[in-house]
Amino acid sequence: MTVDNDAMKRADARFHLHPMTNPTEQVSRGPEMVSAAKGIRLTIDDRTVIDGLSGLGCVNIGYGNEEVSKAAYEAMRSLSYCHTFFGYSNGAAAELAQRLAKLTDHTFEKFFFASTGSDANESAVKIAYHYWRLRGEPQRRMLLSRRHSYHGNTVVATSLTGIDHYLPQFGLPLPNLVAHADSPYWYKYGKGKTPYEQGQEAAASLERIIEEVGANKIAAFFAEPMQATGGMIMPPEGYWNSVREICTRHDILLVADEVVTGFGKTGKMFGFQTLGFTPDMITLAKGLTSSYFPMSAVGISSKINAVLSSENHDFEHGFTNCGHPVGAAVALANLRVIEQNDLVAHVAQRLGPLVATRAARLQKHPAVGDTRSLGVLAGIEFSVADSEEENAAFCNLVIRAAYERGLFVRASAATLHLVLPMITTVEDAGQCFDIIDAAIEEAYAARSNRERSIA
Ligand SMILES: Cc1ncc(COP(=O)(O)O)c(C=O)c1O
């Protein structure tokens, strides 16, 4: 089938309402059409670039994998759909739940399946509410999260999110639902303190909020092991120990949102394993299927499962596509690809150290304020002026210059985000940093020239 690209661009501009996009600009500018992707490379409007963001931090195994594609095809042929309500199941969903229990070292006893990171978090909220009602504390309705956090886009997931610009268009957060603790964002908030001290202060802010709200009104604390969308914020040593201890002392459920950090990007299968803490629930999406199929999951600990199983009544929560047999088959194939190619060890032993070294080396540049990394996840925060707007504008210049040189990356405020697919070779990873280095030089020279011409 031949596709008339120009006609499709016009159709897109006319009929497609895009997420996270300025609709007016989109109509006048038209879309950038992605026509193909293979391995770590994307073809966008006839240009091939390295995808330094793994899609939206989701394509852990890269694009166009034959084994996963075949698994999807075969699953669709043999059982294209089957619901999992009223006790029905399918082999792939059952096997996937068992695999996830094993991969999480049985920290989680059972897994609930859904379709997106947002509905996984939404489901975790409902599980927490159900848990507290069964424990005789139905008044535990408040949820805690952190500033700079991102937990998705349904109404409750947006309310949990702590990045300001996502909320006001929709009059969120919902009233009396969420309180945000401080983030362990040392570069922004830790002037004059060590990262450890700032991390302890951020943990203490959680305890302060618990005391203000009252522990007996709080259902759960939601947190990403490292905050990705909010700026690639890496928790310092000691932070998670303190947070776990505070949640345990106040009997508050700790939910690790591993939608980004799951499935190997941090150098272990899950972020909680890399950072050394034990959550009560975990939410997973993206890397579960490397986004070859929309699928997500919530893992619940034996403590929660014991309470949920204590009631002889239906669990009144579920979606049409829970435990989808094609999604589960794709997830199992994706996990096989990760294991058979030793991709987690590749991140731990090769990509992670390379990303850490090359990111740290960028600090020599006067435009770079801070660099942070964990496994294949990295943030490069720029500081060329006192104003946040100017720093963000500079970051966008760098991103455009990187794109012109063949690397696709993204900005959040003044931080450049890099999420290398786990299949990236050491040579390609080195090339990504060469491009970023050159893009910073180019943007800095352009800025200096502009300042000279104004002076
Ligand atoms: C940490 C985190 N949680 C939840 C979500 C929401 O996932 P989805 O977009 O699949 O709903 C995201 C998406 O980027 C995320 O980064």
Coordinates of C-alpha atoms and ligand atoms in Angstrom, one line a residue:
M1 CA 0.0 0.0 0.0
T2 CA 1.5 3.4 -1.0
V3 CA 0.8 6.2 1.4
D4 CA 0.5 9.8 0.1
N5 CA 2.6 11.5 2.9
D6 CA 1.5 15.0 2.1
A7 CA -2.2 14.0 2.0
M8 CA -1.8 12.3 5.4
K9 CA -0.1 15.4 6.8
R10 CA -3.0 17.5 5.8
A11 CA -5.5 14.9 7.2
D12 CA -3.5 14.9 10.5
A13 CA -3.5 18.7 10.8
R14 CA -7.2 18.8 10.0
F15 CA -8.6 15.8 12.1
H16 CA -6.1 14.6 14.7
L17 CA -6.1 16.2 18.2
H18 CA -2.7 15.5 19.5
P19 CA -1.7 14.8 23.1
M20 CA 0.7 17.3 24.8
T21 CA 0.7 19.5 21.7
N22 CA -0.3 23.1 21.0
P23 CA -3.3 22.6 18.7
T24 CA -3.1 26.0 17.0
E25 CA 0.6 25.6 16.1
Q26 CA 0.0 22.0 15.0
V27 CA -2.6 23.1 12.5
S28 CA -0.3 25.7 10.9
R29 CA 2.9 23.7 11.1
G30 CA 1.6 20.2 10.4
P31 CA 2.9 17.0 12.0
E32 CA 6.3 15.4 11.7
M33 CA 5.5 12.0 10.3
V34 CA 7.3 9.0 11.7
S35 CA 7.3 6.5 8.9
A36 CA 9.5 3.6 10.2
A37 CA 11.7 2.5 13.1
K38 CA 14.3 -0.3 13.4
G39 CA 16.6 -1.0 16.3
I40 CA 17.4 2.4 17.9
R41 CA 16.7 4.4 14.8
L42 CA 13.6 6.4 13.8
T43 CA 12.8 7.7 10.3
I44 CA 11.1 11.0 10.7
D45 CA 10.1 12.9 7.5
D46 CA 12.7 10.9 5.5
R47 CA 15.5 11.6 8.0
T48 CA 16.9 8.7 10.1
V49 CA 17.9 9.7 13.7
I50 CA 18.9 7.8 16.8
D51 CA 16.0 7.7 19.3
G52 CA 17.8 8.9 22.4
L53 CA 14.5 8.8 24.3
S54 CA 13.4 5.2 23.7
G55 CA 10.0 6.5 22.4
L56 CA 8.6 8.0 25.7
G57 CA 11.0 6.0 27.8
C58 CA 9.2 2.8 26.8
V59 CA 10.9 1.0 23.9
N60 CA 13.4 -0.8 26.1
I61 CA 14.4 -3.4 23.5
G62 CA 14.3 -1.0 20.5
Y63 CA 12.0 -1.1 17.5
G64 CA 11.0 -3.8 15.0
N65 CA 12.0 -6.9 17.0
E66 CA 11.1 -10.0 15.0
E67 CA 10.5 -12.3 17.9
V68 CA 8.1 -9.9 19.6
S69 CA 6.3 -9.2 16.3
K70 CA 5.9 -13.0 15.7
A71 CA 4.6 -13.5 19.2
A72 CA 2.0 -10.8 18.6
Y73 CA 0.9 -12.3 15.3
E74 CA 0.7 -15.9 16.7
A75 CA -1.2 -14.7 19.8
M76 CA -3.7 -12.8 17.6
R77 CA -4.3 -15.8 15.4
S78 CA -4.8 -18.3 18.3
L79 CA -6.7 -16.1 20.8
S80 CA -7.2 -12.5 19.8
Y81 CA -9.1 -11.5 22.9
C82 CA -10.4 -13.0 26.1
H83 CA -11.5 -11.1 29.2
T84 CA -10.4 -12.0 32.6
F85 CA -13.5 -11.0 34.5
F86 CA -15.6 -13.6 36.6
G87 CA -12.6 -16.0 37.0
Y88 CA -11.8 -16.5 33.3
S89 CA -8.1 -16.4 32.3
N90 CA -5.6 -17.3 29.5
G91 CA -2.3 -19.0 29.6
A92 CA -0.2 -16.0 28.7
A93 CA -1.7 -13.8 31.4
A94 CA -1.2 -16.6 34.0
E95 CA 2.4 -17.1 32.9
L96 CA 3.1 -13.4 32.9
A97 CA 1.8 -12.9 36.5
Q98 CA 4.1 -15.8 37.5
R99 CA 7.1 -14.3 35.7
L100 CA 6.6 -10.9 37.3
A101 CA 6.3 -12.5 40.8
K102 CA 9.7 -14.2 40.1
L103 CA 11.4 -11.2 38.6
T104 CA 10.4 -9.0 41.6
D105 CA 11.9 -11.7 43.9
H106 CA 8.3 -12.4 45.2
T107 CA 8.2 -8.9 46.8
F108 CA 4.8 -8.9 45.1
E109 CA 2.5 -11.9 45.4
K110 CA -0.1 -11.1 42.8
F111 CA -0.4 -8.9 39.7
F112 CA -3.4 -7.0 38.3
F113 CA -3.2 -6.1 34.6
A114 CA -4.4 -3.0 32.8
S115 CA -3.4 -1.0 29.7
T116 CA -1.5 2.2 30.6
G117 CA 0.7 3.6 33.4
S118 CA -2.2 6.0 34.3
D119 CA -4.7 3.2 34.8
A120 CA -2.2 1.2 36.7
N121 CA -1.8 4.0 39.2
E122 CA -5.5 4.6 39.2
S123 CA -6.0 0.9 40.0
A124 CA -3.4 1.1 42.8
V125 CA -5.4 3.9 44.4
K126 CA -8.5 1.8 44.3
I127 CA -6.7 -1.2 45.7
A128 CA -5.4 1.0 48.5
Y129 CA -8.9 2.3 49.3
H130 CA -10.3 -1.2 49.3
Y131 CA -7.5 -2.4 51.5
W132 CA -8.1 0.3 54.1
R133 CA -11.9 -0.3 54.1
L134 CA -11.3 -4.0 54.8
R135 CA -8.9 -3.0 57.6
G136 CA -11.7 -0.9 59.1
E137 CA -10.2 2.5 58.2
P138 CA -12.4 3.8 55.4
Q139 CA -11.5 7.4 56.3
R140 CA -8.0 6.8 54.8
R141 CA -8.7 8.7 51.5
M142 CA -5.8 11.2 51.2
L143 CA -2.9 10.4 48.8
L144 CA 0.7 11.6 49.0
S145 CA 3.2 12.2 46.2
R146 CA 6.0 14.6 45.5
R147 CA 6.7 17.9 43.7
H148 CA 8.1 17.3 40.2
S149 CA 6.5 13.8 40.1
Y150 CA 4.6 12.4 37.1
H151 CA 2.1 9.7 37.5
G152 CA 0.0 9.9 34.4
N153 CA -3.0 11.6 32.9
T154 CA -6.3 10.3 34.2
V155 CA -8.0 12.6 36.7
V156 CA -6.5 11.0 39.9
A157 CA -3.1 10.3 38.2
T158 CA -2.9 14.0 37.2
S159 CA -3.9 15.0 40.7
L160 CA -1.0 12.9 42.0
T161 CA 1.4 14.5 39.5
G162 CA 3.5 17.3 40.9
I163 CA 4.6 19.1 37.7
D164 CA 2.6 22.4 37.8
H165 CA 1.8 22.9 34.2
Y166 CA -0.2 19.6 33.8
L167 CA -2.9 20.6 36.3
P168 CA -4.5 24.0 35.9
Q169 CA -6.2 23.4 32.5
F170 CA -8.4 20.8 34.2
G171 CA -8.9 22.5 37.6
L172 CA -6.8 19.8 39.3
P173 CA -5.8 18.4 41.7
L174 CA -9.2 17.2 42.9
P175 CA -9.9 19.0 46.2
N176 CA -8.7 17.4 49.4
L177 CA -7.2 14.4 47.6
V178 CA -3.4 14.9 47.3
A179 CA -0.6 16.5 49.3
H180 CA 2.9 16.9 47.7
A181 CA 6.1 16.4 49.7
D182 CA 9.4 17.9 48.6
S183 CA 11.5 16.2 46.0
P184 CA 15.1 15.1 46.6
Y185 CA 16.2 17.5 43.9
W186 CA 19.5 18.6 45.2
Y187 CA 20.6 20.8 42.3
K188 CA 17.5 22.9 42.6
Y189 CA 16.9 23.0 46.4
G190 CA 20.1 21.9 48.0
K191 CA 22.4 25.0 47.8
G192 CA 24.8 24.9 50.7
K193 CA 23.8 21.3 51.6
T194 CA 25.2 17.9 50.7
P195 CA 23.0 15.7 48.5
Y196 CA 22.5 13.5 51.6
E197 CA 21.4 16.4 53.7
Q198 CA 18.9 17.7 51.1
G199 CA 17.6 14.1 50.6
Q200 CA 17.0 13.8 54.3
E201 CA 15.2 17.1 54.3
A202 CA 13.0 15.9 51.5
A203 CA 12.2 12.7 53.4
A204 CA 11.5 14.8 56.5
S205 CA 9.0 16.9 54.5
L206 CA 7.0 13.7 53.9
E207 CA 6.8 13.1 57.6
R208 CA 5.8 16.7 58.2
I209 CA 2.9 16.3 55.8
I210 CA 1.8 13.0 57.4
E211 CA 1.7 14.7 60.8
E212 CA -0.2 17.7 59.4
V213 CA -2.8 15.6 57.5
G214 CA -2.9 12.8 60.1
A215 CA -1.6 9.3 59.3
N216 CA -5.1 7.9 59.9
K217 CA -6.4 9.9 56.9
I218 CA -3.7 8.8 54.4
A219 CA -4.1 5.8 52.1
A220 CA -0.8 5.7 50.3
F221 CA 2.4 7.5 49.1
F222 CA 3.1 7.3 45.4
A223 CA 6.7 7.8 44.2
E224 CA 8.9 7.1 41.2
P225 CA 12.2 5.5 42.4
M226 CA 13.9 8.2 40.4
Q227 CA 11.7 11.1 39.1
A228 CA 11.9 10.9 35.3
T229 CA 9.5 13.4 33.6
G230 CA 10.1 16.0 36.3
G231 CA 13.8 16.4 35.4
M232 CA 15.6 13.1 35.8
I233 CA 16.0 13.6 39.5
M234 CA 18.1 10.9 41.2
P235 CA 17.6 10.3 44.9
P236 CA 20.7 10.5 47.0
E237 CA 22.1 7.8 49.3
G238 CA 19.9 7.3 52.4
Y239 CA 16.7 8.9 50.9
W240 CA 14.8 5.7 50.2
N241 CA 15.8 4.1 53.5
S242 CA 14.3 7.1 55.3
V243 CA 11.1 7.2 53.2
R244 CA 10.5 3.5 53.7
E245 CA 11.1 3.8 57.4
I246 CA 8.6 6.8 57.7
C247 CA 5.9 4.9 55.7
T248 CA 6.3 1.8 57.9
R249 CA 6.2 3.8 61.1
H250 CA 3.0 5.6 60.1
D251 CA 1.5 2.5 58.4
I252 CA 1.2 4.2 55.0
L253 CA 1.3 2.1 51.8
L254 CA 4.3 2.8 49.7
V255 CA 3.6 2.5 46.0
A256 CA 6.6 2.5 43.7
D257 CA 5.6 3.9 40.3
E258 CA 8.0 2.0 38.1
V259 CA 6.3 2.9 34.8
V260 CA 9.6 4.4 33.5
T261 CA 12.2 2.6 35.7
G262 CA 10.9 -0.9 35.2
F263 CA 12.5 -3.6 33.1
G264 CA 16.2 -3.0 33.2
K265 CA 16.8 0.7 32.6
T266 CA 18.4 1.2 36.0
G267 CA 20.9 -1.7 35.7
K268 CA 18.6 -4.1 37.6
M269 CA 15.2 -5.3 36.5
F270 CA 13.4 -2.8 38.7
G271 CA 14.3 0.6 40.3
F272 CA 13.4 -0.6 43.8
Q273 CA 16.0 -3.4 43.5
T274 CA 18.7 -0.9 42.3
L275 CA 17.9 1.6 45.0
G276 CA 17.4 -0.9 47.7
F277 CA 13.9 -0.5 49.2
T278 CA 10.8 -2.6 49.4
P279 CA 7.5 -1.1 48.2
D280 CA 4.0 -2.4 49.2
M281 CA 2.8 -2.0 45.6
I282 CA 4.4 -1.5 42.2
T283 CA 3.0 -0.1 39.0
L284 CA 4.4 -1.1 35.7
A285 CA 3.8 -0.2 32.0
K286 CA 6.0 0.9 29.1
G287 CA 9.0 -1.5 29.3
L288 CA 6.6 -4.4 30.3
T289 CA 6.0 -4.8 26.5
S290 CA 8.5 -2.3 25.3
S291 CA 5.3 -0.6 24.1
Y292 CA 4.7 -3.1 21.3
F293 CA 1.3 -3.4 22.9
P294 CA -0.4 -1.2 25.5
M295 CA -0.2 -3.1 28.7
S296 CA 0.4 -2.3 32.4
A297 CA 0.3 -4.0 35.7
V298 CA 0.0 -3.5 39.5
G299 CA 1.9 -5.8 41.8
I300 CA 0.6 -6.2 45.4
S301 CA 2.6 -7.5 48.4
S302 CA 1.5 -10.5 50.4
K303 CA 0.4 -8.1 53.2
I304 CA -2.1 -6.4 50.8
N305 CA -3.1 -9.7 49.2
A306 CA -3.9 -11.2 52.6
V307 CA -6.3 -8.4 53.4
L308 CA -7.9 -8.4 49.9
S309 CA -8.4 -12.2 50.2
S310 CA -10.0 -11.9 53.6
E311 CA -13.3 -10.8 52.0
N312 CA -15.6 -13.3 50.4
H313 CA -16.8 -10.8 47.8
D314 CA -16.0 -9.8 44.2
F315 CA -13.1 -7.4 43.7
E316 CA -15.3 -4.8 41.9
H317 CA -12.6 -3.3 39.6
G318 CA -11.5 -4.1 36.1
F319 CA -11.2 -3.0 32.5
T320 CA -12.2 -4.7 29.3
N321 CA -8.6 -5.4 28.3
C322 CA -7.3 -6.6 31.7
G323 CA -4.9 -9.6 31.1
H324 CA -5.2 -9.2 27.3
P325 CA -3.8 -12.5 25.8
V326 CA -2.0 -10.6 23.0
G327 CA -0.5 -8.1 25.4
A328 CA 0.6 -10.8 27.8
A329 CA 2.2 -12.9 24.9
V330 CA 4.0 -9.7 23.8
A331 CA 5.2 -9.0 27.3
L332 CA 6.5 -12.6 27.7
A333 CA 8.4 -12.3 24.3
N334 CA 9.8 -8.9 25.4
L335 CA 11.1 -10.4 28.6
R336 CA 12.6 -13.3 26.7
V337 CA 14.5 -10.8 24.5
I338 CA 15.7 -8.9 27.5
E339 CA 16.9 -12.1 29.1
Q340 CA 18.4 -13.9 26.1
N341 CA 20.4 -10.8 25.1
D342 CA 21.5 -10.1 28.7
L343 CA 20.3 -6.6 28.3
V344 CA 20.1 -5.8 32.1
A345 CA 23.7 -6.8 32.5
H346 CA 24.6 -4.8 29.3
V347 CA 23.1 -1.7 31.1
A348 CA 24.7 -2.5 34.4
Q349 CA 28.2 -3.3 33.1
R350 CA 28.6 -1.2 29.9
L351 CA 25.9 1.4 29.1
G352 CA 25.3 2.6 32.7
P353 CA 29.0 3.3 33.4
L354 CA 29.5 4.9 30.0
V355 CA 26.4 7.1 30.5
A356 CA 27.6 8.1 33.9
T357 CA 31.2 9.0 32.8
R358 CA 30.2 10.8 29.6
A359 CA 27.4 12.8 31.4
A360 CA 29.7 13.8 34.2
R361 CA 32.3 14.9 31.6
L362 CA 29.8 17.4 30.2
Q363 CA 30.1 19.3 33.4
K364 CA 33.3 20.9 32.1
H365 CA 31.1 23.0 29.9
P366 CA 30.1 26.5 31.3
A367 CA 26.5 26.0 30.1
V368 CA 26.0 22.8 32.1
G369 CA 24.8 23.2 35.7
D370 CA 24.4 19.6 36.7
T371 CA 24.3 16.1 35.2
R372 CA 22.6 13.1 36.7
S373 CA 22.3 9.5 35.6
L374 CA 21.1 6.0 36.6
G375 CA 21.7 3.2 34.1
V376 CA 20.5 4.4 30.7
L377 CA 18.6 7.3 32.2
A378 CA 20.3 10.7 32.2
G379 CA 19.5 14.4 32.7
I380 CA 21.7 17.3 31.7
E381 CA 20.5 20.5 33.3
F382 CA 21.6 23.8 31.8
S383 CA 22.4 27.0 33.6
V384 CA 23.3 29.9 31.3
A385 CA 21.3 32.6 33.1
D386 CA 19.4 33.3 36.3
S387 CA 16.0 32.9 34.7
E388 CA 14.4 29.5 34.3
E389 CA 12.9 30.6 31.0
E390 CA 16.3 31.4 29.5
N391 CA 17.8 28.1 30.7
A392 CA 14.8 26.2 29.2
A393 CA 15.2 28.2 25.9
F394 CA 18.9 27.2 25.8
C395 CA 18.0 23.6 26.5
N396 CA 15.7 23.7 23.5
L397 CA 18.4 25.1 21.3
V398 CA 20.7 22.2 22.3
I399 CA 17.9 19.7 21.5
R400 CA 17.3 21.2 18.1
A401 CA 21.1 21.2 17.4
A402 CA 21.3 17.5 18.5
Y403 CA 18.4 16.7 16.2
E404 CA 20.1 18.3 13.2
R405 CA 23.1 16.1 14.0
G406 CA 21.0 12.9 14.1
L407 CA 19.9 12.5 17.8
F408 CA 16.4 12.8 19.0
V409 CA 16.1 13.8 22.7
R410 CA 13.7 15.8 24.8
A411 CA 13.6 18.7 27.3
S412 CA 11.8 19.2 30.5
A413 CA 12.3 22.8 31.5
A414 CA 16.1 23.3 31.4
T415 CA 17.0 19.6 31.6
L416 CA 17.8 17.5 28.5
H417 CA 16.5 13.9 29.0
L418 CA 18.3 10.9 27.6
V419 CA 16.9 7.4 27.8
L420 CA 18.9 5.1 25.7
P421 CA 17.2 1.9 24.4
M422 CA 18.8 -1.0 26.3
I423 CA 20.0 -2.5 23.0
T424 CA 22.2 0.5 22.2
T425 CA 25.8 -0.5 21.5
V426 CA 28.7 1.2 23.3
E427 CA 29.7 2.8 20.0
D428 CA 26.2 4.3 19.4
A429 CA 26.0 5.4 23.0
G430 CA 29.4 7.2 22.6
Q431 CA 28.1 8.8 19.4
C432 CA 25.0 10.1 21.3
F433 CA 27.3 11.9 23.7
D434 CA 29.5 13.2 20.9
I435 CA 26.4 14.7 19.4
I436 CA 25.2 16.2 22.7
D437 CA 28.7 17.7 23.3
A438 CA 28.8 19.3 19.9
A439 CA 25.2 20.5 20.2
I440 CA 26.0 22.2 23.5
E441 CA 29.0 23.9 21.9
E442 CA 26.9 25.1 18.9
A443 CA 24.1 26.4 21.1
Y444 CA 26.5 28.1 23.4
A445 CA 28.4 29.8 20.5
A446 CA 25.1 31.0 19.0
R447 CA 24.0 32.4 22.4
S448 CA 27.4 34.1 22.9
N449 CA 27.3 35.6 19.4
R450 CA 23.8 36.9 20.0
E451 CA 24.8 38.5 23.3
R452 CA 27.9 40.2 21.7
S453 CA 25.7 41.6 18.8
I454 CA 23.2 43.0 21.4
A455 CA 26.0 44.6 23.5
Ligands
LIG1 C1 6.4 7.5 36.1 C2 5.2 7.5 35.2 N1 4.0 7.0 35.7 C3 2.9 6.9 34.9 C4 3.0 7.3 33.6 C5 1.7 7.3 32.8 O1 1.8 6.3 31.8 P1 0.8 6.3 30.6 O2 1.2 7.4 29.7 O3 1.0 4.9 29.9 O4 -0.6 6.4 31.1 C6 4.2 7.8 33.1 C7 4.2 8.2 31.7 O5 5.2 8.8 31.2 C8 5.3 7.9 33.9 O6 6.4 8.4 33.5

